PDB file of C-alpha atoms in Angstrom:
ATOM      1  CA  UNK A   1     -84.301   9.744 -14.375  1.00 56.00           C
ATOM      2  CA  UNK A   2     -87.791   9.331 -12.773  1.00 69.00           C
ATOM      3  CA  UNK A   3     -90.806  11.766 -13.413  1.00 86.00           C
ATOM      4  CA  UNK A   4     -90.504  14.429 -10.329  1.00 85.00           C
ATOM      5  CA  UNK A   5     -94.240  13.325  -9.236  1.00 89.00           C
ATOM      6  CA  UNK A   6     -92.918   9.942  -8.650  1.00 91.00           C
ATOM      7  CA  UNK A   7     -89.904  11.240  -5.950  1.00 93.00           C
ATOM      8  CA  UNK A   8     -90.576  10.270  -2.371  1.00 94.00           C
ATOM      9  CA  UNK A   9     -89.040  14.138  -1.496  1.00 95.00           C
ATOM     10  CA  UNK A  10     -91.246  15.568  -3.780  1.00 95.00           C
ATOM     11  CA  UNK A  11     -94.546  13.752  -3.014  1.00 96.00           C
ATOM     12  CA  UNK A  12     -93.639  14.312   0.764  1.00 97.00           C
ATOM     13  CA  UNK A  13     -93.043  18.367   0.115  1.00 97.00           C
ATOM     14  CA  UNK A  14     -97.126  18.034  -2.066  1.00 97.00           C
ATOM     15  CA  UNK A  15     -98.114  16.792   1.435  1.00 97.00           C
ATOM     16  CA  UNK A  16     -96.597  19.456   3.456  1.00 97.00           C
ATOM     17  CA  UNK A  17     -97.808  22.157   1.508  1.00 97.00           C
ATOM     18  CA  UNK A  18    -101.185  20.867   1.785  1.00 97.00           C
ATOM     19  CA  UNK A  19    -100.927  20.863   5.173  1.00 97.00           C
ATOM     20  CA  UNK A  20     -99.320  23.993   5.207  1.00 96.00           C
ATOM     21  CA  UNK A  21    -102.134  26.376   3.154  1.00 96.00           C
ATOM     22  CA  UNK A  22    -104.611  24.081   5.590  1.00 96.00           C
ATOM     23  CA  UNK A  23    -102.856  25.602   8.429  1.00 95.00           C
ATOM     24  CA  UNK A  24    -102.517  28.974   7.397  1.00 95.00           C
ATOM     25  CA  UNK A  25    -106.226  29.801   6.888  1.00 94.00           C
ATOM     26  CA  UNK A  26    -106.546  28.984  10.376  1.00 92.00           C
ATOM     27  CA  UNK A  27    -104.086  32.056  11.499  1.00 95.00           C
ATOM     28  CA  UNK A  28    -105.008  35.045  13.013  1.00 95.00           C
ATOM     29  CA  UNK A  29    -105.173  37.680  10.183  1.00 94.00           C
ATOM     30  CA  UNK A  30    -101.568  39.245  11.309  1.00 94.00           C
ATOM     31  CA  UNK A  31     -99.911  35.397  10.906  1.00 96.00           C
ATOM     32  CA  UNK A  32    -101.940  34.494   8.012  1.00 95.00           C
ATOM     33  CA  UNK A  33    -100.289  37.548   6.250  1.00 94.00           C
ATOM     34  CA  UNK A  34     -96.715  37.578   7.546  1.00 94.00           C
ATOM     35  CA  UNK A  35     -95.927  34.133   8.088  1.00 96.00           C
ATOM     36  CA  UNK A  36     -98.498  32.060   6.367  1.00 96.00           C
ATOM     37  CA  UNK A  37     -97.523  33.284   3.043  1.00 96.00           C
ATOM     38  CA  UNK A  38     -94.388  33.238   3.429  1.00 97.00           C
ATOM     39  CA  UNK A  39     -93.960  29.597   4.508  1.00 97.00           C
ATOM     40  CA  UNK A  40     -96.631  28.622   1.295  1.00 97.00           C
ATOM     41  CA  UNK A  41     -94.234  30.354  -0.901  1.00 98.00           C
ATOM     42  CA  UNK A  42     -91.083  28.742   0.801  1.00 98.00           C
ATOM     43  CA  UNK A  43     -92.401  25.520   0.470  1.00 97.00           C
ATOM     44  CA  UNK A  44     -93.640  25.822  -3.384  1.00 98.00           C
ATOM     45  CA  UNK A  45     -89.604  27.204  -3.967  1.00 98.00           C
ATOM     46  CA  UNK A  46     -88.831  23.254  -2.429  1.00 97.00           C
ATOM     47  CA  UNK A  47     -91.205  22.085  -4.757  1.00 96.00           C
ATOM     48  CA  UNK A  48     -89.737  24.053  -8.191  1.00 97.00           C
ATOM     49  CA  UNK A  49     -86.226  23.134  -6.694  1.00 97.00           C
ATOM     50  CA  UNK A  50     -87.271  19.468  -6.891  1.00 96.00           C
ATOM     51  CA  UNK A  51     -87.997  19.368 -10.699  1.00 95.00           C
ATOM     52  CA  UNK A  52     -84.726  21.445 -11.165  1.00 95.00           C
ATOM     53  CA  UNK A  53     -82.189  19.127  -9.610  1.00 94.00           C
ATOM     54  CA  UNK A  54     -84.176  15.851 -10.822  1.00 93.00           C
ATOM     55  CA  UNK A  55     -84.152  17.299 -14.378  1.00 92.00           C
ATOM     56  CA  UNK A  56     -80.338  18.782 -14.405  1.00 90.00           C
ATOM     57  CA  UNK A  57     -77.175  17.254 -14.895  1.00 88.00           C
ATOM     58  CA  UNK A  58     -76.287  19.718 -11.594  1.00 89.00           C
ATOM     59  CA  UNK A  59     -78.031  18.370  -9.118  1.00 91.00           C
ATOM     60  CA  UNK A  60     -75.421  19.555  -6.097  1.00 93.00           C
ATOM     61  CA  UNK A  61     -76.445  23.203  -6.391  1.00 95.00           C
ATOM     62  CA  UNK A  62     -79.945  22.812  -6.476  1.00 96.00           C
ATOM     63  CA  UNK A  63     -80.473  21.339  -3.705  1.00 96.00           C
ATOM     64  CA  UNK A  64     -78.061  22.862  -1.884  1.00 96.00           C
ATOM     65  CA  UNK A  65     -80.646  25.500  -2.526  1.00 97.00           C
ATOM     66  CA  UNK A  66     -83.299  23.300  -1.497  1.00 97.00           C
ATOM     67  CA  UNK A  67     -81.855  22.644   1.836  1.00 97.00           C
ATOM     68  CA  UNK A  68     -81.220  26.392   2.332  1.00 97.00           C
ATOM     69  CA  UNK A  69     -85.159  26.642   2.053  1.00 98.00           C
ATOM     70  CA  UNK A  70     -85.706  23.984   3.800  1.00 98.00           C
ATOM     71  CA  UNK A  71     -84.054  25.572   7.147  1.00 97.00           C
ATOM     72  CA  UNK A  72     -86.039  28.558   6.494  1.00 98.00           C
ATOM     73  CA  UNK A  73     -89.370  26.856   6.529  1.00 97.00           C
ATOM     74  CA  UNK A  74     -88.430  25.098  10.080  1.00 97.00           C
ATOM     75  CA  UNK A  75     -87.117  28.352  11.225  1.00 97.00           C
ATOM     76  CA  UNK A  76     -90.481  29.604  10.270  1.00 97.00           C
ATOM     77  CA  UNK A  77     -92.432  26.830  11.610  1.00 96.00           C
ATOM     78  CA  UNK A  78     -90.423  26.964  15.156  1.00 95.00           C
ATOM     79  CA  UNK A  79     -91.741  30.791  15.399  1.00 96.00           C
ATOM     80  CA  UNK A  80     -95.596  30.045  14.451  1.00 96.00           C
ATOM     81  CA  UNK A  81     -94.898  27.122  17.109  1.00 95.00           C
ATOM     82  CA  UNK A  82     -93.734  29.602  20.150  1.00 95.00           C
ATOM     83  CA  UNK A  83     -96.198  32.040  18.805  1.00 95.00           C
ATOM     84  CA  UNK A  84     -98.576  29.273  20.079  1.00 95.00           C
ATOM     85  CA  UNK A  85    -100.165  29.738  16.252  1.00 95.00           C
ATOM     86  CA  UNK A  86     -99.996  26.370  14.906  1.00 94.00           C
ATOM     87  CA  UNK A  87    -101.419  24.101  18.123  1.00 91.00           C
ATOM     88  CA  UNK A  88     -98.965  21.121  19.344  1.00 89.00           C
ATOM     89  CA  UNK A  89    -100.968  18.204  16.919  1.00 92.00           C
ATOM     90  CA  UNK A  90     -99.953  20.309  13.473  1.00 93.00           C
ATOM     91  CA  UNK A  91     -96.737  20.745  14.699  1.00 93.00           C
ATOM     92  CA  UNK A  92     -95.854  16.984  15.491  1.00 94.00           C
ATOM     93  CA  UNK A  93     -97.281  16.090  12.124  1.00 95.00           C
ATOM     94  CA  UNK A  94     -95.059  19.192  10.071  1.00 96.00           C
ATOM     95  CA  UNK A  95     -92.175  17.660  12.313  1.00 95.00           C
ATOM     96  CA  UNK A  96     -92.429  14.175  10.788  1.00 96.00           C
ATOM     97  CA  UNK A  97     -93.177  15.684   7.457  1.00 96.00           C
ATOM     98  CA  UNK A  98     -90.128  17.917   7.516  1.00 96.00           C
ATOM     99  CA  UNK A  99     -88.113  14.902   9.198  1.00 96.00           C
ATOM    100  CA  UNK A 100     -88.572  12.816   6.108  1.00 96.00           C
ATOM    101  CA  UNK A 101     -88.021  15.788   3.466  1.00 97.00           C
ATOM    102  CA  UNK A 102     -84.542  16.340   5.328  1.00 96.00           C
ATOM    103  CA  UNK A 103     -83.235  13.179   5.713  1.00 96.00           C
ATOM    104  CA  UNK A 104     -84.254  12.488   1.522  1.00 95.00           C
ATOM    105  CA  UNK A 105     -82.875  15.888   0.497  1.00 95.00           C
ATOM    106  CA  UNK A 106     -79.439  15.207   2.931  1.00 94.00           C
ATOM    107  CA  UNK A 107     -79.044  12.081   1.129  1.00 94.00           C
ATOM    108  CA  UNK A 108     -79.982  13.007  -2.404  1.00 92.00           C
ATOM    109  CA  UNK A 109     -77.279  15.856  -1.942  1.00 92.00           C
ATOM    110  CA  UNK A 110     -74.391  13.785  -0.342  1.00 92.00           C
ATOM    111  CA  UNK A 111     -75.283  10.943  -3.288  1.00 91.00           C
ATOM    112  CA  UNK A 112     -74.788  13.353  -6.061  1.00 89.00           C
ATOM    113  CA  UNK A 113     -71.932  15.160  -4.733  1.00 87.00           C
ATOM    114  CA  UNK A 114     -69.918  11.748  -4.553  1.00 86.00           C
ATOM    115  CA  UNK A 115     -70.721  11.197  -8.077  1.00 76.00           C
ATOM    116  CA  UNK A 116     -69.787  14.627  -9.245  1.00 71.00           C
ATOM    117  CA  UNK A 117     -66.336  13.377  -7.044  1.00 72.00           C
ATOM    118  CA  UNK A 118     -65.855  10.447  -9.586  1.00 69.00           C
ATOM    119  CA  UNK A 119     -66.125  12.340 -13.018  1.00 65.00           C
TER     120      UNK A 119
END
């Protein structure tokens, strides 16, 4: 079992919530309060999730979890994005950030749930 600081997911969720707490201190007050929290606190959830599943024997459920939050935070960044809140550079760079987070968390999750199918 790797450290959690060494996981490609987890380093790539560090970066987007660096990004993200950038962002959101450039939001009107209204966003900044509403949205801006909410996606900072959505996004350090991803992070806790992380350490759970790489430091469980239950992996499946955690990120299951993960993923849940995951679809919240686009769903969240989609809004701020029609809101015309985030301009169209941030959003192409959260896109490839969330692109490789999804694709590593999809895998990680189908991985462990065929093990879990062999014991």
């Amino acid at each position: 079992m790797a450290l959690t600081e060494e996981l490609p997911i987890y380093r790539a969720t560090y970066r987007l919530l660096n990004m993200l707490i950038r962002a959101t201190q450039d939001f009107p007050r209204f966003y900044r309060y509403s949205l801006g929290v909410r996606m900072v606190d959505v996004c350090l959830d991803m992070s806790m999730l992380i350490h759970k599943a790489n430091s469980s024997y239950e992996k499946v459920e955690p990120i299951r979890e993960f993923l849940s939050r995951f679809s919240m935070l686009q769903m969240l960044l989609r809004v701020c994005a029609e809101q015309k809140v985030i301009d169209t550079k941030k959003v192409t760079a959260f896109a490839l950030e969330m692109e490789k987070i999804g694709k590593q968390a999809t895998g990680w999750k189908q991985y462990s749930e065929k093990g879990k199918a062999k014991q």
